[in-house]
CSV table of C-alpha atoms and ligand atoms in Angstrom, one decimal:
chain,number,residue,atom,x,y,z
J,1,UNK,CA,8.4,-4.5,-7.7
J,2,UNK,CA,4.6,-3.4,-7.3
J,3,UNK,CA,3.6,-1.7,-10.4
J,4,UNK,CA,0.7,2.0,-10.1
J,5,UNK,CA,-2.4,0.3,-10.1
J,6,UNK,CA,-0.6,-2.1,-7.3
J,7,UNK,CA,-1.8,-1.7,-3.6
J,8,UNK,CA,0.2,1.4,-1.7
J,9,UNK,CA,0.3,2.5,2.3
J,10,UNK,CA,1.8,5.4,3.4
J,11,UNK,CA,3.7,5.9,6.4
J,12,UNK,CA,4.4,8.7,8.8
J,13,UNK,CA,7.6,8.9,10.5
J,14,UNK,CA,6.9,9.6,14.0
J,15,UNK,CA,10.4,9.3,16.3
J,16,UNK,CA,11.5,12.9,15.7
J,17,UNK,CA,8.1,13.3,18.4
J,18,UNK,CA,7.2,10.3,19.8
J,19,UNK,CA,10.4,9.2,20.4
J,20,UNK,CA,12.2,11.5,21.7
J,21,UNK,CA,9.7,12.9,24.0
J,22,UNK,CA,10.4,10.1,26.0
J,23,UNK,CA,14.2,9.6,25.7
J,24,UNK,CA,16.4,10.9,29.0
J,25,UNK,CA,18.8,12.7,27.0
J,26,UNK,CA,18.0,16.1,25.3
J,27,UNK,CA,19.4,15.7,21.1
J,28,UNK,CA,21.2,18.5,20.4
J,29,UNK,CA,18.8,20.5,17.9
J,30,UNK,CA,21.6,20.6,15.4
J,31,UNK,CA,21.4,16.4,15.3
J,32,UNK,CA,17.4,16.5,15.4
J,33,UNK,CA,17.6,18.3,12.3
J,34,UNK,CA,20.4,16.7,10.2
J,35,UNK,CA,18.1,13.6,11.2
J,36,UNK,CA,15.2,14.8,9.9
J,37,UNK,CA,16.6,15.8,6.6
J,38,UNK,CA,17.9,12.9,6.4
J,39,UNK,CA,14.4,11.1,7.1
J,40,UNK,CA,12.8,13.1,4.1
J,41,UNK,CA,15.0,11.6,1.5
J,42,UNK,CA,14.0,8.7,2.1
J,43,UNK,CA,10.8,8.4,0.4
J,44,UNK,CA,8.5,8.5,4.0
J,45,UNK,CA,5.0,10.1,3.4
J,46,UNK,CA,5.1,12.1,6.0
J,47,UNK,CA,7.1,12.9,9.4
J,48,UNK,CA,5.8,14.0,12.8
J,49,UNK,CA,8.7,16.6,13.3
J,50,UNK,CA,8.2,18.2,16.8
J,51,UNK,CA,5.5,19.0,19.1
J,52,UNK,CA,4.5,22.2,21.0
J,53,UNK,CA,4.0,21.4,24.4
J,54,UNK,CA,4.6,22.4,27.5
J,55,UNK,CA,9.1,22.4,28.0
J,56,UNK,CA,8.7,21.8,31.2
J,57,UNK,CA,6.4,19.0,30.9
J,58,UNK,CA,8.8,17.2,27.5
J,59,UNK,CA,11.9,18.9,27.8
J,60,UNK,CA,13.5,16.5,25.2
J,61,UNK,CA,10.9,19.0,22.5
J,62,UNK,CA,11.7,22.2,23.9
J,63,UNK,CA,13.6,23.3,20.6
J,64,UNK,CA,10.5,23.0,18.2
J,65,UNK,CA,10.4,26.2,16.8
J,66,UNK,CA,14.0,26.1,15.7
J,67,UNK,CA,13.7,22.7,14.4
J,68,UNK,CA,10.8,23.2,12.3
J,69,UNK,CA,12.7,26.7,11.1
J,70,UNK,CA,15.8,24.7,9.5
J,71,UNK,CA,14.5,21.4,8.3
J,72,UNK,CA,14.6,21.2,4.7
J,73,UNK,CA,11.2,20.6,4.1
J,74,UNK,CA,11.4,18.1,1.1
J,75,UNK,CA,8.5,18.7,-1.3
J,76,UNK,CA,5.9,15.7,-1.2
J,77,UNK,CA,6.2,15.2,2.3
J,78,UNK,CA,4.4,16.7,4.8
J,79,UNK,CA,5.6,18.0,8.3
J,80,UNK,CA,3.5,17.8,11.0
J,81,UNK,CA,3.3,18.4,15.0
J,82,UNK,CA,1.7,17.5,17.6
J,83,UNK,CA,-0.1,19.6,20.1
J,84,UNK,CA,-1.9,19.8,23.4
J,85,UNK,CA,-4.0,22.8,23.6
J,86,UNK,CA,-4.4,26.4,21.7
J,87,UNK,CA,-1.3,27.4,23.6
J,88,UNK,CA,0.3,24.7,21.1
J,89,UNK,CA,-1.2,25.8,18.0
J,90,UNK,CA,-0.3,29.4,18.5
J,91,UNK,CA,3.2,28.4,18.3
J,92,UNK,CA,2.3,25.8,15.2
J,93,UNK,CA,0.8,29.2,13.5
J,94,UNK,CA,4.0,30.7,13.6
J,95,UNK,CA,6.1,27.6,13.1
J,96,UNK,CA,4.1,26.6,10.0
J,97,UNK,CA,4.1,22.8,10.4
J,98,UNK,CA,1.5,21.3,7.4
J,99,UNK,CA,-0.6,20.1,10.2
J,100,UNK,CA,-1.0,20.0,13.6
J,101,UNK,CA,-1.8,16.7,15.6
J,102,UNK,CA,-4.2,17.5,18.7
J,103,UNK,CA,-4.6,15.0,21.1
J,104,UNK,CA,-7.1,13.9,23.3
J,105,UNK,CA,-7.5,10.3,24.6
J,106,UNK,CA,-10.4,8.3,24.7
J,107,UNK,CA,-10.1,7.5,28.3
J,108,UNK,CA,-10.7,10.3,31.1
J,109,UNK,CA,-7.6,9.6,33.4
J,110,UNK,CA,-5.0,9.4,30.4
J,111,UNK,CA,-6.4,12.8,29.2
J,112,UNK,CA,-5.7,13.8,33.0
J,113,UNK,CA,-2.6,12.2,33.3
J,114,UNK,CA,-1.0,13.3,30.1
J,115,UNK,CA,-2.3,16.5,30.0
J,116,UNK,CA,-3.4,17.8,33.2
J,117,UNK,CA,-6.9,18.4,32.2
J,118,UNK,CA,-10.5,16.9,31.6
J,119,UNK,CA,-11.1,15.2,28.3
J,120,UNK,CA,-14.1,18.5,28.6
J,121,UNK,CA,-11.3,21.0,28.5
J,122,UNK,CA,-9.3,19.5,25.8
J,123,UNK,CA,-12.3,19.4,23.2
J,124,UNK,CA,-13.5,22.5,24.4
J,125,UNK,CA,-10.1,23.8,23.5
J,126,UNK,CA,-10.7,23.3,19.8
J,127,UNK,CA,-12.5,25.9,19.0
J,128,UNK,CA,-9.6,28.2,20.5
J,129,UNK,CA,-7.2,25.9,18.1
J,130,UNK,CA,-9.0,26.3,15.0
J,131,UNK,CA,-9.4,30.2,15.9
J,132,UNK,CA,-5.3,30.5,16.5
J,133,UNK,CA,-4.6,28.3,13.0
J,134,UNK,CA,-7.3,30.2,11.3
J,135,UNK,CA,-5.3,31.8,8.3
J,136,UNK,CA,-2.4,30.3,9.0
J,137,UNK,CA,-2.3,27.1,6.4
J,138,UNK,CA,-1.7,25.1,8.9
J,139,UNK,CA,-3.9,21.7,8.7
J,140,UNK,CA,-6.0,20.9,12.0
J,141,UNK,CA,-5.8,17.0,12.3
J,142,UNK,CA,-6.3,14.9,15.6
J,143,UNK,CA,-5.3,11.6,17.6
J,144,UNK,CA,-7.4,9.4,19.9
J,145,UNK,CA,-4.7,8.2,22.7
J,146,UNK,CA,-5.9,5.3,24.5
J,147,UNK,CA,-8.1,4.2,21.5
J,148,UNK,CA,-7.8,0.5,21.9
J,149,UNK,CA,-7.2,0.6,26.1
J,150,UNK,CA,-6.1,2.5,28.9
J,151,UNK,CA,-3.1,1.8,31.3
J,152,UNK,CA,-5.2,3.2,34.1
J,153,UNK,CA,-8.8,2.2,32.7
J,154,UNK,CA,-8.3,-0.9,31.4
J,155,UNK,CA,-11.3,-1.4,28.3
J,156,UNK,CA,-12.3,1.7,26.4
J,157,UNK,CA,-15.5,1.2,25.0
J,158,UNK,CA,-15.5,1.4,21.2
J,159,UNK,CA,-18.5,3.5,20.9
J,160,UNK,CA,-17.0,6.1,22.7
J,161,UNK,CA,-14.1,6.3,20.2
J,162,UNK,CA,-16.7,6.3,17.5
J,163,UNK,CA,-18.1,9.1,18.8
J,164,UNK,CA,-14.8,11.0,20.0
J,165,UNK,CA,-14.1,10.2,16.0
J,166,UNK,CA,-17.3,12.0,15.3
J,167,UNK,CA,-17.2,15.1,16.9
J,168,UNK,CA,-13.2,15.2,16.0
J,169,UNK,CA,-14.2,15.6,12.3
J,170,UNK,CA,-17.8,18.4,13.2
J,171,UNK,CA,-15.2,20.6,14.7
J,172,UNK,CA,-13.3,21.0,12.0
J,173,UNK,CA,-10.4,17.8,12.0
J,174,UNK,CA,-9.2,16.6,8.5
J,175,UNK,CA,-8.1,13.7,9.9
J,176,UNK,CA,-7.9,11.1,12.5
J,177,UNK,CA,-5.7,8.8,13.9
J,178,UNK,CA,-6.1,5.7,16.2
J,179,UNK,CA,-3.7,5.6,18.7
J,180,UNK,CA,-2.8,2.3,20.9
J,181,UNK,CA,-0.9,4.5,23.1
J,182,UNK,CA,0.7,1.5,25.4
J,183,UNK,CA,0.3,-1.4,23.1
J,184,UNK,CA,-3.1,-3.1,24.7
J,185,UNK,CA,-4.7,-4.0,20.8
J,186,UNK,CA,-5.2,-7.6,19.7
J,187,UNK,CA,-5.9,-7.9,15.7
J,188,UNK,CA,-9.8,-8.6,15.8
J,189,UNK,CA,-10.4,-5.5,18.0
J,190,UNK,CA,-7.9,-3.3,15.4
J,191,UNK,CA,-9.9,-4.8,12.3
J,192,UNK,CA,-13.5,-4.3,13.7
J,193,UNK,CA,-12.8,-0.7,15.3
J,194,UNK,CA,-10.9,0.0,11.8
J,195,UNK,CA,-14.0,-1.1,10.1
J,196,UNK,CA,-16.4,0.5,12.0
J,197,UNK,CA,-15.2,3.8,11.5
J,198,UNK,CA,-14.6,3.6,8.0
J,199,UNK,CA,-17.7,2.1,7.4
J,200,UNK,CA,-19.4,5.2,8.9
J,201,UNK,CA,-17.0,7.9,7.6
J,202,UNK,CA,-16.1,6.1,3.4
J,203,UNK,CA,-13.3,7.9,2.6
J,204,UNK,CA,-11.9,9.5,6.2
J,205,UNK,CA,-7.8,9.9,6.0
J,206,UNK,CA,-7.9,7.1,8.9
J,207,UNK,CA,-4.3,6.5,10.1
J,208,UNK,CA,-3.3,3.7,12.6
J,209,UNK,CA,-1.0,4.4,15.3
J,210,UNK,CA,0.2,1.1,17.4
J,211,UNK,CA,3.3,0.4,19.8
J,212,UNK,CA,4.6,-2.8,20.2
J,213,UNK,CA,4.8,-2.8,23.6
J,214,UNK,CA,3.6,-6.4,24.0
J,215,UNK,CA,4.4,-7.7,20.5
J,216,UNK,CA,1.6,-7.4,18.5
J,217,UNK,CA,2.0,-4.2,17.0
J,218,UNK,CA,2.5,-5.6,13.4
J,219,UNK,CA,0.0,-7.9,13.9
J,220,UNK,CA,-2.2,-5.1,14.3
J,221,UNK,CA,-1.1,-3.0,11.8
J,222,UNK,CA,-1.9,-5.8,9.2
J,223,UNK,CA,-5.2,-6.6,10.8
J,224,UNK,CA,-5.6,-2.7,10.1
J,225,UNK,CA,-4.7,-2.8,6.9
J,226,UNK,CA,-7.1,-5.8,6.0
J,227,UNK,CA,-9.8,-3.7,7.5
J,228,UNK,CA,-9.3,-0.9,5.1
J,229,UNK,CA,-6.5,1.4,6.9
J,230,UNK,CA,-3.7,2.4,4.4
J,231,UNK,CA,-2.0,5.1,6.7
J,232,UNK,CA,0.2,4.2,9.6
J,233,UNK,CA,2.7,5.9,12.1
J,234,UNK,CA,5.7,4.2,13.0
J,235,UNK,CA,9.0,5.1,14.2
J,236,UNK,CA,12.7,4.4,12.9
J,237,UNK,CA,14.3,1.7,15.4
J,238,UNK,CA,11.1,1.1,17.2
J,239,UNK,CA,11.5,4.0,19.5
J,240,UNK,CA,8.9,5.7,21.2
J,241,UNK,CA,6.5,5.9,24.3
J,242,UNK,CA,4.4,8.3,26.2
J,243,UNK,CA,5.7,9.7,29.1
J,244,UNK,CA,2.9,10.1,31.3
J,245,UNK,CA,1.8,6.5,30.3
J,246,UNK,CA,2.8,3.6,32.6
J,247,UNK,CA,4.6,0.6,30.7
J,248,UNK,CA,4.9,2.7,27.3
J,249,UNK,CA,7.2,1.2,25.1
J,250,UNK,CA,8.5,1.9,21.7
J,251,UNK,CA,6.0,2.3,18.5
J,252,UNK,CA,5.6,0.0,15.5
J,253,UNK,CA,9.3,-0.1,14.0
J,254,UNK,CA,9.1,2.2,10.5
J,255,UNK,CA,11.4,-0.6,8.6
J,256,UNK,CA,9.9,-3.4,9.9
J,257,UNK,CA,6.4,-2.3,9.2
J,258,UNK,CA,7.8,-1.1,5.6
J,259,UNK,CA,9.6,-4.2,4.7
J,260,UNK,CA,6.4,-6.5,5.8
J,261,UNK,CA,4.1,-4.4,3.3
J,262,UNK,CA,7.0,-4.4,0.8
J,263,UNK,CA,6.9,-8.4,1.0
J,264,UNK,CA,3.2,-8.6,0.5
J,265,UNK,CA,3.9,-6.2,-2.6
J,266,UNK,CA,2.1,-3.7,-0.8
J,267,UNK,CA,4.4,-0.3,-1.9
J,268,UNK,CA,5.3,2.2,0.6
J,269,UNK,CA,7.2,4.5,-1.5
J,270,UNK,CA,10.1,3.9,1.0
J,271,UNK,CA,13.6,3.4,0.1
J,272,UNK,CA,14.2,0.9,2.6
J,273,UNK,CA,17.9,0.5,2.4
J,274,UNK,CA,18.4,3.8,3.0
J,275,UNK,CA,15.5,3.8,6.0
J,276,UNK,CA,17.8,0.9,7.6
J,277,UNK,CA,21.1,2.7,6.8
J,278,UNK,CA,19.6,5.4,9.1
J,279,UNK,CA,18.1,3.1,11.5
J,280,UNK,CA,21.9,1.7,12.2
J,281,UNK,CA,22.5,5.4,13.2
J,282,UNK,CA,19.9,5.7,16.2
J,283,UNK,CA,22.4,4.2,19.1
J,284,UNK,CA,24.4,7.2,18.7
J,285,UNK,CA,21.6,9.2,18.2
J,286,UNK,CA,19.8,8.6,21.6
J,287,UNK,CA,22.6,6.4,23.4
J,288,UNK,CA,21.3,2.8,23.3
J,289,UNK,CA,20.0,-0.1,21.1
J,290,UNK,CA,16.9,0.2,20.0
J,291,UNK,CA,14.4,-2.7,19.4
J,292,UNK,CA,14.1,-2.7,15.5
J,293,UNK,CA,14.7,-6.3,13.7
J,294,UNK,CA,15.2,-5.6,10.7
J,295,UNK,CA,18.3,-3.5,11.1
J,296,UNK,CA,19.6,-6.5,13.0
J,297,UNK,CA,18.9,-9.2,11.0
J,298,UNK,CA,18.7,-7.7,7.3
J,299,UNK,CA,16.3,-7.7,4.7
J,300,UNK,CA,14.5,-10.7,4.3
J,301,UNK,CA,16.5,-11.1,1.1
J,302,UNK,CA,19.8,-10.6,2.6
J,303,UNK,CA,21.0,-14.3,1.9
J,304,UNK,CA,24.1,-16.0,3.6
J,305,UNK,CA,26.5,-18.0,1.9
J,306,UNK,CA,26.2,-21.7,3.2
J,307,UNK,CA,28.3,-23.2,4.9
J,308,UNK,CA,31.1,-25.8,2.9
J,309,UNK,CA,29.6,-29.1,3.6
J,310,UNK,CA,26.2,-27.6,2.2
J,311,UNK,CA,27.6,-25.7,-0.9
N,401,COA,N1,3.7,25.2,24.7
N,401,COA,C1,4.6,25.8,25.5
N,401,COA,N2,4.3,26.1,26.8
N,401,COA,C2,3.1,25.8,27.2
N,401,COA,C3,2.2,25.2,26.4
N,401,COA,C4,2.5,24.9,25.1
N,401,COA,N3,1.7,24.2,24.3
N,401,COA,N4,1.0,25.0,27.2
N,401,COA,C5,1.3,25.6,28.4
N,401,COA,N5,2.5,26.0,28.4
N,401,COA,C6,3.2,26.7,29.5
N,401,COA,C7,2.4,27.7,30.2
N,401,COA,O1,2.6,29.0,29.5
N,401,COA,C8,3.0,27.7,31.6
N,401,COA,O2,4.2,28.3,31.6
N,401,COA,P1,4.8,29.1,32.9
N,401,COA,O3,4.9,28.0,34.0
N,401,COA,O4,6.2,29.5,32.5
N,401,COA,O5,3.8,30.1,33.2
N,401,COA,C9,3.3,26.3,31.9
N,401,COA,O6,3.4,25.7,30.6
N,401,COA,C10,2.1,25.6,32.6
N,401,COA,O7,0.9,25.9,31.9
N,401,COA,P2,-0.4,25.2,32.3
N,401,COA,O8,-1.5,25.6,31.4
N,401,COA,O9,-0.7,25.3,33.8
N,401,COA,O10,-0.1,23.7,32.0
N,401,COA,P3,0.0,22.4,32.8
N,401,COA,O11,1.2,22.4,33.7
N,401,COA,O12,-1.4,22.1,33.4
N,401,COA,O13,0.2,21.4,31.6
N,401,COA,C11,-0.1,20.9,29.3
N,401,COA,C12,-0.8,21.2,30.6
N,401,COA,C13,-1.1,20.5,28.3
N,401,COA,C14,0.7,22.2,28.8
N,401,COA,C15,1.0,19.8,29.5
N,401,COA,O14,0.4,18.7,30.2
N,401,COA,C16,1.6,19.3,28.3
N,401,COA,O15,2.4,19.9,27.6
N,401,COA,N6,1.3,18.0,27.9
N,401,COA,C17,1.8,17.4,26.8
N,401,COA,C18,2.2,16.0,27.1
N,401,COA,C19,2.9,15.3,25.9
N,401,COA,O16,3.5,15.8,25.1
N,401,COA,N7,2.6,13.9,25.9
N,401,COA,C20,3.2,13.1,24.9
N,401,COA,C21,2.4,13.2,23.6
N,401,COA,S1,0.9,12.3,23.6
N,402,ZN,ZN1,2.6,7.0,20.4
């Protein structure tokens, strides 16, 4: 068991957005809710509980306002959701989230792709955001899409994620997060664009957002955390994906991730039997298997018996 002064991540729950948003089938609100409750007892940091975007665009999030009504918001974690433009946050005024997520990718044709305007329009949006949260509690926080490549770009230039990072935090952003939107990050990339920004902004609530859509998403989350990151988004079963994204697969698995940091006696707070319990859950949640391995295979602690002629 790692003791207080031991080494700690935290981890945001993100499948109530980015998982759904791209599943076929609409949850029944009722389901999205019991689910989320269910997700705050179980020791998570925080959980990405909706977003406000356009219905007709992600119809599978057209009941955000409802959901984020008649959660039980569980003190000591926070609720947050993601938006796309002031249109967003005037809803997240009234829905009272903790935070808002805006995002904006790093590459010009994602921005384009996943929400129909210029990367130009969406930061010149922020200072309509900020005016329609202003009062309202709610935390302004941000997301770089596309932050380690582009499905239509190919290479996103570092610097320019820097400087997205930059000008994210002078208008106003508590905090960032790195998102590999379709899984193109290797390790050494993760841990020098980790470093780089932390390096020029000691002390910036950094969190890491990968997808695993080409296996390396652990891999990146650890060269991540080596590089200073201790806050990462992940979602129960693996699930996830941007729709307007080519490829996109499922993020980081939340109890995979969980029960690699609890191995290296790295705490996450996270009550992990009851995270996999819940995981079990997700096929008749969303109507298929999902890609988590821990829920198949078991803790790593989950012995067999052998068999007679080894006994
Ligand atoms: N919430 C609800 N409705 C919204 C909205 C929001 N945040 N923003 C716009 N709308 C509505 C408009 O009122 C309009 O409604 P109407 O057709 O009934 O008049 C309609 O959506 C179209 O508005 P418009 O401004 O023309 O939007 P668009 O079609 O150019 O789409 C976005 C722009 C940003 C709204 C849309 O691309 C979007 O929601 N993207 C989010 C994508 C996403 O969630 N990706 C995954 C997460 S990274
Ligand atoms: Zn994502």
């Amino acid at each position: 068991m790692a003791g207080p002064e031991a080494p700690r991540v935290a981890l945001h729950e993100v499948a109530p957005r980015d998982g759904l948003q791209i599943e076929p089938v609409f949850v029944p609100t009722e389901r999205k809710i019991a689910w989320i409750d269910s997700l705050s007892e179980t020791g998570i940091a925080k959980i990405e509980a909706t977003s406000f975007v356009s219905p007709k665009h992600v119809p599978a999030l057209a009941d955000g306002e409802e959901v984020l009504r008649r959660i039980r918001r569980r003190p000591g974690v926070r609720y947050a959701a993601l938006i796309p433009n002031a249109r967003g946050a005037e809803r997240a005024a009234a829905a009272k989230p903790d935070e808002v997520n805006v995002v904006i990718s790093a590459s010009e044709t994602h921005n384009r792709a996943n929400l129909r305007m210029p990367r130009a329009a969406s930061f010149a949006a922020l200072a309509e955001i900020r005016r329609a949260l202003e009062g309202s509690g709610v935390d302004l926080t941000s997301s770089v899409a596309t932050a380690f490549g582009c499905p239509f770009e190919g290479r996103v230039d570092p610097k320019a994620v820097l400087d997205q990072v930059t000008r994210l935090l002078d208008e106003g952003c508590l905090a960032v997060t790195l998102a590999d939107t379709t899984g193109m990050a290797n390790p050494l990339q993760v841990k020098r664009l980790v470093g780089e920004v932390l390096a020029r902004h000691p002390g910036l609530p950094l969190t890491l957002h990968f997808h695993n859509t080409r296996g390396v998403g652990l891999a990146n989350a650890l060269a991540a955390w080596e590089a200073g990151a201790t806050r990462f988004d992940a979602a129960l079963g693996g699930l996830g994906g941007c729709p307007f994204a080519p490829g996109a697969t499922g993020n980081v698995c939340t109890e995979d991730l969980a029960s690699m940091f609890e191995e290296m006696g790295v705490a996450t707070g996270i009550d992990l039997d009851r995270l996999v319990a819940l995981s079990q859950e997700l096929p008749g949640l969303v109507g298929h298997d999902v890609p988590g391995q821990v829920r198949a295979a078991g803790r790593p602690m989950k012995l067999h018996p052998p068999p007679a002629y080894a006994a």
